Amino acid sequence: MSTLERQLRWLLPTDLYAAAWVDPSPAMLTKVFEHLRTLQHVLIDYVPRDVWDTPPEPGQQRYGWQEGTLLFTDLAGFTPLLEACSAEGMDGAELLLRVLNNYFSSMIEIISKSSGNLLEFTGDALLVQFNTGDPQRDIVQAINTGLRMQRAMDSFQQIATFRGELSLYMRVGIHSGRYITADIGTPQRMAHVLLGQAVTLAKQAEGAGSIQQVSLTSAVKAQLGDRVALLPNGDDLHWLVLDDLSDEELGEYEITVARRRSTSMFFDRTVSGLLEEIDTVLHRVEPLASYMPRSVLQLIVDTASERRIPPAFPTIAVAFVNLMGLPESVDKALPEETAAIVDCFSQAFSLINGIVELKGGILQKVTYHSIGSEMLIHFGVLNPDESDPHRAAAAMLMIRDVVSSIKPPIVQGQPIQLTCRIGLTYGSVFAAEIGERRGRREFNVLGDTVNTASRIMSRAGENEIWMNQVMAEQIQADFTTVPLGVMSLKGKTQAQPIFALAAKGS
């Protein structure tokens, strides 16, 4: 037991850890093994297929170019649903979770049966990858998936809530091209990311689309020929798929992709035999665990036996950090310059994660915006505290400083200009484990507070930290905030007062 203690201390609930340390008997070690085996199944559901299929060693950086089709979705109508449920406390949280899990389960089933690879949840959005090695097939599968998903949304047009019936709608965007997939970070915290302009163009296709429609970029249209009927979207860059297909024409699902369920079986119930089996399963669990924020991993460890994290409506600070110019520079780089760009992104992610954890926050993930890659960060989701906005503001100032200190990579013989922009908000969110009950899922934060932070970030300039009025009011006694006036934000019916974070006050 003592030889495995260091590995086990972060992967066992505290009561099981203590009991096994005090009494390393066969019965107790069997409980340890069974917990780790359950934890392995849970973590497999939390990561993309590429990670659980061939996980790197924690801290091992790897990357490669891929040619494929990317599909982004976004949910419309979620904010009214969230508002209707949040006023009802835990009953509302449970209702919202049921609706979301029904929605995600339906979409995940379609993605899996359509041979898609669900890379991530971003709030209520999804990012799906198709890369069979046949570009034409990838595009057709992505379009068929998008159409099936839109048809499945008929089930969410009359949602009974505490404030009457509400509806959910979806936008879908598709782009095909080359991009880099990379595993970055430290042994303590890894991330699976996509780099390149193709990712941004796929996100822009979703944003340019309409609800109940599948939007394509011109690059996808050029490869389609006359396979499907298209309608112009009015901007000469995007096209809408005309869903005039019968069920027979849309066809059956392509391939059912089952998630691997690697299960360790053992028969040697001696202490030495059990320790050997525990060591084996640890080597499978540790790489997967490194993809989780440390506090989220602890939550997953503590709830592994129930396989359920209770939902909540905490009031928290949310930030989005965009590294300007870095993720997209891979498209312009010479082949020999690519590794340094990936390494620079890994450095930035690792240093930012270190700052966030130092200040008691969570770097949830690297996600994607119409202006490029961004990092979703929040403070207070597990243990809300009045100091959350102050710690968030202090962390953002430190992040801005550390980004300016990172040596930029070389692209076509010249160093790129590496800067950042940051959006910061304070408000209520919905925090829950969403997805399939016994399948692909993630612990996530959703709501207007999250969306507004992203939209404020997109308006900020180089090395600027912008925030909403509620956040500014929370920190104004300790930080210098500068009013920037009233601004219109996407998705907001009324313009919002926006403030800049200048520096720590005296």
Short mmCIF file of N, CA and C in Angstrom, two decimals, residues 183-309:
data_model
loop_
_atom_site.label_atom_id
_atom_site.label_comp_id
_atom_site.label_asym_id
_atom_site.label_seq_id
_atom_site.Cartn_x
_atom_site.Cartn_y
_atom_site.Cartn_z
N ASP A 183 -2.35 17.50 -27.55
CA ASP A 183 -2.48 17.28 -26.11
C ASP A 183 -1.36 18.07 -25.45
N ILE A 184 -1.75 18.99 -24.59
CA ILE A 184 -0.80 19.93 -24.01
C ILE A 184 -0.95 19.95 -22.49
N GLY A 185 0.00 20.63 -21.82
CA GLY A 185 -0.12 20.84 -20.39
C GLY A 185 1.01 20.21 -19.60
N THR A 186 0.73 20.01 -18.31
CA THR A 186 1.68 19.44 -17.37
C THR A 186 1.17 18.09 -16.87
N PRO A 187 2.01 17.32 -16.16
CA PRO A 187 1.51 16.06 -15.61
C PRO A 187 0.30 16.24 -14.70
N GLN A 188 0.18 17.42 -14.08
CA GLN A 188 -0.94 17.69 -13.18
C GLN A 188 -2.20 18.09 -13.94
N ARG A 189 -2.05 18.76 -15.09
CA ARG A 189 -3.23 19.21 -15.84
C ARG A 189 -2.95 19.22 -17.33
N MET A 190 -3.68 18.39 -18.04
CA MET A 190 -3.57 18.29 -19.49
C MET A 190 -4.82 18.85 -20.15
N ALA A 191 -4.75 19.09 -21.46
CA ALA A 191 -5.90 19.51 -22.25
C ALA A 191 -5.75 18.98 -23.66
N HIS A 192 -6.87 18.63 -24.27
CA HIS A 192 -6.93 18.21 -25.67
C HIS A 192 -7.51 19.37 -26.46
N VAL A 193 -6.75 19.93 -27.40
CA VAL A 193 -7.16 21.16 -28.07
C VAL A 193 -7.03 21.03 -29.58
N LEU A 194 -7.74 21.90 -30.28
CA LEU A 194 -7.62 22.04 -31.73
C LEU A 194 -7.06 23.42 -32.04
N LEU A 195 -6.15 23.49 -32.99
CA LEU A 195 -5.53 24.75 -33.37
C LEU A 195 -5.66 24.95 -34.87
N GLY A 196 -5.97 26.17 -35.27
CA GLY A 196 -6.02 26.46 -36.70
C GLY A 196 -7.26 27.25 -37.09
N GLN A 197 -7.16 27.90 -38.23
CA GLN A 197 -8.24 28.72 -38.73
C GLN A 197 -9.49 27.91 -39.06
N ALA A 198 -9.33 26.64 -39.39
CA ALA A 198 -10.49 25.80 -39.73
C ALA A 198 -11.47 25.72 -38.57
N VAL A 199 -10.97 25.71 -37.34
CA VAL A 199 -11.84 25.64 -36.17
C VAL A 199 -12.65 26.92 -36.05
N THR A 200 -11.99 28.05 -36.25
CA THR A 200 -12.67 29.35 -36.18
C THR A 200 -13.73 29.47 -37.26
N LEU A 201 -13.43 29.00 -38.46
CA LEU A 201 -14.39 29.09 -39.57
C LEU A 201 -15.62 28.22 -39.30
N ALA A 202 -15.43 27.07 -38.66
CA ALA A 202 -16.57 26.23 -38.31
C ALA A 202 -17.46 26.92 -37.29
N LYS A 203 -16.85 27.58 -36.31
CA LYS A 203 -17.63 28.32 -35.32
C LYS A 203 -18.34 29.50 -35.96
N GLN A 204 -17.69 30.19 -36.89
CA GLN A 204 -18.32 31.29 -37.59
C GLN A 204 -19.51 30.82 -38.43
N ALA A 205 -19.42 29.61 -38.99
CA ALA A 205 -20.54 29.07 -39.76
C ALA A 205 -21.76 28.88 -38.88
N GLU A 206 -21.55 28.41 -37.67
CA GLU A 206 -22.68 28.27 -36.73
C GLU A 206 -23.27 29.64 -36.40
N GLY A 207 -22.40 30.62 -36.12
CA GLY A 207 -22.88 31.95 -35.76
C GLY A 207 -23.61 32.64 -36.90
N ALA A 208 -23.22 32.33 -38.13
CA ALA A 208 -23.85 32.95 -39.30
C ALA A 208 -25.14 32.27 -39.69
N GLY A 209 -25.42 31.13 -39.11
CA GLY A 209 -26.60 30.37 -39.48
C GLY A 209 -27.86 30.86 -38.79
N SER A 210 -28.94 30.13 -38.99
CA SER A 210 -30.24 30.44 -38.40
C SER A 210 -30.72 29.24 -37.61
N ILE A 211 -31.62 29.50 -36.67
CA ILE A 211 -32.17 28.38 -35.91
C ILE A 211 -32.92 27.45 -36.85
N GLN A 212 -32.87 26.18 -36.52
CA GLN A 212 -33.52 25.11 -37.29
C GLN A 212 -32.86 24.87 -38.65
N GLN A 213 -31.64 25.43 -38.84
CA GLN A 213 -30.94 25.29 -40.12
C GLN A 213 -29.55 24.71 -39.91
N VAL A 214 -29.00 24.16 -40.99
CA VAL A 214 -27.61 23.71 -41.02
C VAL A 214 -26.86 24.64 -41.97
N SER A 215 -25.85 25.33 -41.42
CA SER A 215 -25.10 26.33 -42.19
C SER A 215 -23.75 25.77 -42.60
N LEU A 216 -23.37 25.99 -43.86
CA LEU A 216 -22.10 25.49 -44.40
C LEU A 216 -21.23 26.66 -44.85
N THR A 217 -19.93 26.48 -44.78
CA THR A 217 -19.02 27.46 -45.37
C THR A 217 -18.91 27.20 -46.87
N SER A 218 -18.38 28.19 -47.59
CA SER A 218 -18.19 28.04 -49.04
C SER A 218 -17.24 26.89 -49.35
N ALA A 219 -16.28 26.64 -48.45
CA ALA A 219 -15.34 25.53 -48.66
C ALA A 219 -16.07 24.19 -48.69
N VAL A 220 -17.08 24.04 -47.85
CA VAL A 220 -17.87 22.81 -47.85
C VAL A 220 -18.72 22.74 -49.12
N LYS A 221 -19.35 23.86 -49.47
CA LYS A 221 -20.19 23.90 -50.67
C LYS A 221 -19.40 23.49 -51.91
N ALA A 222 -18.13 23.95 -52.00
CA ALA A 222 -17.32 23.66 -53.18
C ALA A 222 -17.07 22.17 -53.35
N GLN A 223 -17.11 21.41 -52.27
CA GLN A 223 -16.85 19.97 -52.34
C GLN A 223 -18.13 19.14 -52.46
N LEU A 224 -19.29 19.80 -52.36
CA LEU A 224 -20.55 19.06 -52.36
C LEU A 224 -21.08 18.76 -53.75
N GLY A 225 -20.84 19.67 -54.68
CA GLY A 225 -21.46 19.51 -55.98
C GLY A 225 -22.97 19.71 -55.84
N ASP A 226 -23.74 18.81 -56.42
CA ASP A 226 -25.20 18.93 -56.35
C ASP A 226 -25.81 17.85 -55.44
N ARG A 227 -25.05 17.41 -54.44
CA ARG A 227 -25.53 16.33 -53.58
C ARG A 227 -26.73 16.76 -52.73
N VAL A 228 -26.74 18.02 -52.28
CA VAL A 228 -27.87 18.53 -51.50
C VAL A 228 -28.25 19.90 -52.04
N ALA A 229 -29.49 20.29 -51.80
CA ALA A 229 -29.95 21.61 -52.23
C ALA A 229 -29.53 22.65 -51.19
N LEU A 230 -29.01 23.78 -51.67
CA LEU A 230 -28.53 24.83 -50.78
C LEU A 230 -29.22 26.15 -51.07
N LEU A 231 -29.35 26.96 -50.03
CA LEU A 231 -29.89 28.30 -50.15
C LEU A 231 -28.83 29.31 -49.74
N PRO A 232 -28.67 30.43 -50.43
CA PRO A 232 -27.68 31.43 -50.01
C PRO A 232 -28.07 32.04 -48.67
N ASN A 233 -27.05 32.37 -47.88
CA ASN A 233 -27.30 32.93 -46.55
C ASN A 233 -27.21 34.45 -46.53
N GLY A 234 -26.89 35.06 -47.70
CA GLY A 234 -26.89 36.50 -47.79
C GLY A 234 -25.55 37.16 -47.57
N ASP A 235 -24.51 36.39 -47.21
CA ASP A 235 -23.20 37.00 -46.98
C ASP A 235 -22.13 36.51 -47.94
N ASP A 236 -22.48 35.66 -48.90
CA ASP A 236 -21.56 35.10 -49.90
C ASP A 236 -20.51 34.18 -49.29
N LEU A 237 -20.60 33.93 -47.98
CA LEU A 237 -19.62 33.07 -47.32
C LEU A 237 -20.24 31.78 -46.78
N HIS A 238 -21.56 31.82 -46.56
CA HIS A 238 -22.22 30.69 -45.93
C HIS A 238 -23.49 30.33 -46.69
N TRP A 239 -23.85 29.04 -46.57
CA TRP A 239 -25.01 28.51 -47.28
C TRP A 239 -25.82 27.66 -46.31
N LEU A 240 -27.14 27.64 -46.52
CA LEU A 240 -28.04 26.86 -45.68
C LEU A 240 -28.50 25.63 -46.44
N VAL A 241 -28.50 24.48 -45.75
CA VAL A 241 -28.95 23.24 -46.36
C VAL A 241 -30.47 23.22 -46.39
N LEU A 242 -31.03 22.97 -47.53
CA LEU A 242 -32.48 22.83 -47.67
C LEU A 242 -32.85 21.39 -47.32
N ASP A 243 -33.53 21.22 -46.21
CA ASP A 243 -33.89 19.87 -45.77
C ASP A 243 -35.20 19.44 -46.45
N ASP A 244 -35.06 19.03 -47.68
CA ASP A 244 -36.21 18.51 -48.42
C ASP A 244 -36.09 17.00 -48.63
N LEU A 245 -35.28 16.36 -47.78
CA LEU A 245 -35.03 14.93 -47.92
C LEU A 245 -36.08 14.13 -47.17
N SER A 246 -36.50 13.04 -47.76
CA SER A 246 -37.35 12.09 -47.05
C SER A 246 -36.49 11.29 -46.07
N ASP A 247 -37.14 10.56 -45.17
CA ASP A 247 -36.39 9.72 -44.25
C ASP A 247 -35.54 8.70 -45.00
N GLU A 248 -36.07 8.20 -46.10
CA GLU A 248 -35.31 7.22 -46.89
C GLU A 248 -34.11 7.88 -47.55
N GLU A 249 -34.28 9.12 -48.04
CA GLU A 249 -33.17 9.82 -48.70
C GLU A 249 -32.09 10.20 -47.71
N LEU A 250 -32.50 10.58 -46.51
CA LEU A 250 -31.50 10.90 -45.49
C LEU A 250 -30.73 9.64 -45.11
N GLY A 251 -31.41 8.51 -45.15
CA GLY A 251 -30.71 7.24 -44.99
C GLY A 251 -30.53 6.80 -43.56
N GLU A 252 -30.01 5.60 -43.44
CA GLU A 252 -29.73 5.04 -42.14
C GLU A 252 -28.44 5.64 -41.59
N TYR A 253 -28.22 5.45 -40.32
CA TYR A 253 -26.98 5.90 -39.70
C TYR A 253 -25.80 5.15 -40.31
N GLU A 254 -24.64 5.84 -40.34
CA GLU A 254 -23.46 5.26 -41.00
C GLU A 254 -22.83 4.14 -40.17
N ILE A 255 -22.33 4.50 -39.01
CA ILE A 255 -21.61 3.54 -38.18
C ILE A 255 -21.95 3.83 -36.74
N THR A 256 -22.17 2.79 -35.99
CA THR A 256 -22.34 2.96 -34.55
C THR A 256 -20.97 2.84 -33.88
N VAL A 257 -20.56 3.91 -33.19
CA VAL A 257 -19.26 3.92 -32.54
C VAL A 257 -19.47 3.75 -31.04
N ALA A 258 -19.12 2.59 -30.52
CA ALA A 258 -19.29 2.32 -29.10
C ALA A 258 -18.07 2.81 -28.33
N ARG A 259 -18.34 3.39 -27.16
CA ARG A 259 -17.23 3.81 -26.31
C ARG A 259 -16.64 2.58 -25.63
N ARG A 260 -15.33 2.50 -25.67
CA ARG A 260 -14.65 1.33 -25.12
C ARG A 260 -14.83 1.24 -23.62
N ARG A 261 -15.12 0.05 -23.14
CA ARG A 261 -15.29 -0.17 -21.71
C ARG A 261 -14.26 -1.19 -21.25
N SER A 262 -13.06 -0.74 -21.08
CA SER A 262 -11.99 -1.63 -20.64
C SER A 262 -12.18 -1.96 -19.16
N THR A 263 -12.38 -3.23 -18.85
CA THR A 263 -12.66 -3.64 -17.48
C THR A 263 -11.62 -4.64 -17.02
N SER A 264 -11.04 -4.35 -15.89
CA SER A 264 -10.05 -5.25 -15.31
C SER A 264 -10.75 -6.33 -14.49
N MET A 265 -10.37 -7.56 -14.72
CA MET A 265 -10.90 -8.67 -13.95
C MET A 265 -9.74 -9.31 -13.20
N PHE A 266 -10.02 -9.71 -11.98
CA PHE A 266 -8.94 -10.35 -11.23
C PHE A 266 -9.51 -11.48 -10.37
N PHE A 267 -8.63 -12.41 -10.06
CA PHE A 267 -9.04 -13.56 -9.25
C PHE A 267 -8.10 -13.77 -8.06
N ASP A 268 -6.95 -13.17 -8.09
CA ASP A 268 -5.99 -13.31 -7.00
C ASP A 268 -6.37 -12.34 -5.89
N ARG A 269 -6.92 -12.85 -4.78
CA ARG A 269 -7.42 -11.99 -3.70
C ARG A 269 -6.38 -11.81 -2.60
N THR A 270 -5.14 -12.20 -2.84
CA THR A 270 -4.10 -11.94 -1.85
C THR A 270 -3.73 -10.47 -1.89
N VAL A 271 -3.07 -10.00 -0.84
CA VAL A 271 -2.65 -8.59 -0.79
C VAL A 271 -1.74 -8.26 -1.96
N SER A 272 -0.79 -9.12 -2.25
CA SER A 272 0.14 -8.83 -3.35
C SER A 272 -0.58 -8.84 -4.69
N GLY A 273 -1.52 -9.76 -4.86
CA GLY A 273 -2.26 -9.80 -6.12
C GLY A 273 -3.14 -8.58 -6.29
N LEU A 274 -3.79 -8.14 -5.23
CA LEU A 274 -4.63 -6.95 -5.28
C LEU A 274 -3.81 -5.70 -5.56
N LEU A 275 -2.66 -5.58 -4.91
CA LEU A 275 -1.80 -4.41 -5.15
C LEU A 275 -1.34 -4.36 -6.61
N GLU A 276 -1.08 -5.52 -7.19
CA GLU A 276 -0.68 -5.56 -8.60
C GLU A 276 -1.83 -5.09 -9.50
N GLU A 277 -3.06 -5.53 -9.20
CA GLU A 277 -4.21 -5.10 -9.99
C GLU A 277 -4.49 -3.61 -9.80
N ILE A 278 -4.32 -3.11 -8.58
CA ILE A 278 -4.51 -1.68 -8.33
C ILE A 278 -3.49 -0.87 -9.11
N ASP A 279 -2.26 -1.34 -9.14
CA ASP A 279 -1.22 -0.64 -9.90
C ASP A 279 -1.56 -0.61 -11.40
N THR A 280 -2.12 -1.71 -11.92
CA THR A 280 -2.49 -1.77 -13.33
C THR A 280 -3.59 -0.76 -13.66
N VAL A 281 -4.63 -0.72 -12.83
CA VAL A 281 -5.73 0.20 -13.13
C VAL A 281 -5.31 1.65 -12.90
N LEU A 282 -4.38 1.89 -11.98
CA LEU A 282 -3.86 3.24 -11.77
C LEU A 282 -3.20 3.78 -13.04
N HIS A 283 -2.50 2.92 -13.75
CA HIS A 283 -1.84 3.35 -14.99
C HIS A 283 -2.86 3.72 -16.07
N ARG A 284 -4.08 3.24 -15.95
CA ARG A 284 -5.14 3.62 -16.89
C ARG A 284 -5.87 4.87 -16.43
N VAL A 285 -6.01 5.03 -15.12
CA VAL A 285 -6.78 6.14 -14.57
C VAL A 285 -5.99 7.44 -14.57
N GLU A 286 -4.72 7.37 -14.21
CA GLU A 286 -3.92 8.61 -14.04
C GLU A 286 -3.87 9.48 -15.30
N PRO A 287 -3.64 8.92 -16.49
CA PRO A 287 -3.64 9.79 -17.67
C PRO A 287 -4.98 10.48 -17.90
N LEU A 288 -6.09 9.78 -17.67
CA LEU A 288 -7.40 10.38 -17.85
C LEU A 288 -7.66 11.45 -16.79
N ALA A 289 -7.24 11.19 -15.57
CA ALA A 289 -7.45 12.14 -14.47
C ALA A 289 -6.72 13.45 -14.71
N SER A 290 -5.61 13.41 -15.43
CA SER A 290 -4.84 14.63 -15.66
C SER A 290 -5.57 15.63 -16.55
N TYR A 291 -6.63 15.19 -17.24
CA TYR A 291 -7.42 16.09 -18.08
C TYR A 291 -8.50 16.83 -17.29
N MET A 292 -8.63 16.55 -16.01
CA MET A 292 -9.64 17.19 -15.17
C MET A 292 -9.03 18.31 -14.34
N PRO A 293 -9.71 19.46 -14.21
CA PRO A 293 -9.27 20.44 -13.20
C PRO A 293 -9.22 19.76 -11.84
N ARG A 294 -8.25 20.13 -11.02
CA ARG A 294 -8.01 19.38 -9.79
C ARG A 294 -9.23 19.34 -8.87
N SER A 295 -9.93 20.46 -8.69
CA SER A 295 -11.09 20.47 -7.80
C SER A 295 -12.26 19.71 -8.41
N VAL A 296 -12.39 19.74 -9.74
CA VAL A 296 -13.44 18.95 -10.39
C VAL A 296 -13.12 17.46 -10.27
N LEU A 297 -11.85 17.11 -10.41
CA LEU A 297 -11.45 15.71 -10.22
C LEU A 297 -11.82 15.24 -8.83
N GLN A 298 -11.57 16.08 -7.82
CA GLN A 298 -11.92 15.68 -6.45
C GLN A 298 -13.42 15.45 -6.32
N LEU A 299 -14.21 16.30 -6.97
CA LEU A 299 -15.66 16.13 -6.94
C LEU A 299 -16.06 14.82 -7.61
N ILE A 300 -15.44 14.51 -8.74
CA ILE A 300 -15.74 13.25 -9.45
C ILE A 300 -15.34 12.05 -8.60
N VAL A 301 -14.17 12.13 -7.96
CA VAL A 301 -13.69 11.04 -7.09
C VAL A 301 -14.68 10.80 -5.96
N ASP A 302 -15.14 11.89 -5.33
CA ASP A 302 -16.02 11.76 -4.17
C ASP A 302 -17.41 11.25 -4.54
N THR A 303 -17.83 11.46 -5.79
CA THR A 303 -19.18 11.05 -6.20
C THR A 303 -19.17 9.87 -7.17
N ALA A 304 -18.02 9.22 -7.33
CA ALA A 304 -17.89 8.15 -8.34
C ALA A 304 -18.88 7.02 -8.09
N SER A 305 -19.10 6.66 -6.83
CA SER A 305 -19.98 5.53 -6.54
C SER A 305 -21.43 5.84 -6.91
N GLU A 306 -21.85 7.12 -6.72
CA GLU A 306 -23.21 7.52 -7.11
C GLU A 306 -23.28 7.84 -8.60
N ARG A 307 -22.13 8.17 -9.20
CA ARG A 307 -22.03 8.55 -10.60
C ARG A 307 -22.99 9.70 -10.92
N ARG A 308 -23.07 10.66 -10.00
CA ARG A 308 -23.94 11.81 -10.21
C ARG A 308 -23.47 12.97 -9.35
N ILE A 309 -23.31 14.14 -9.96
CA ILE A 309 -22.99 15.37 -9.25
C ILE A 309 -24.26 16.21 -9.17
#
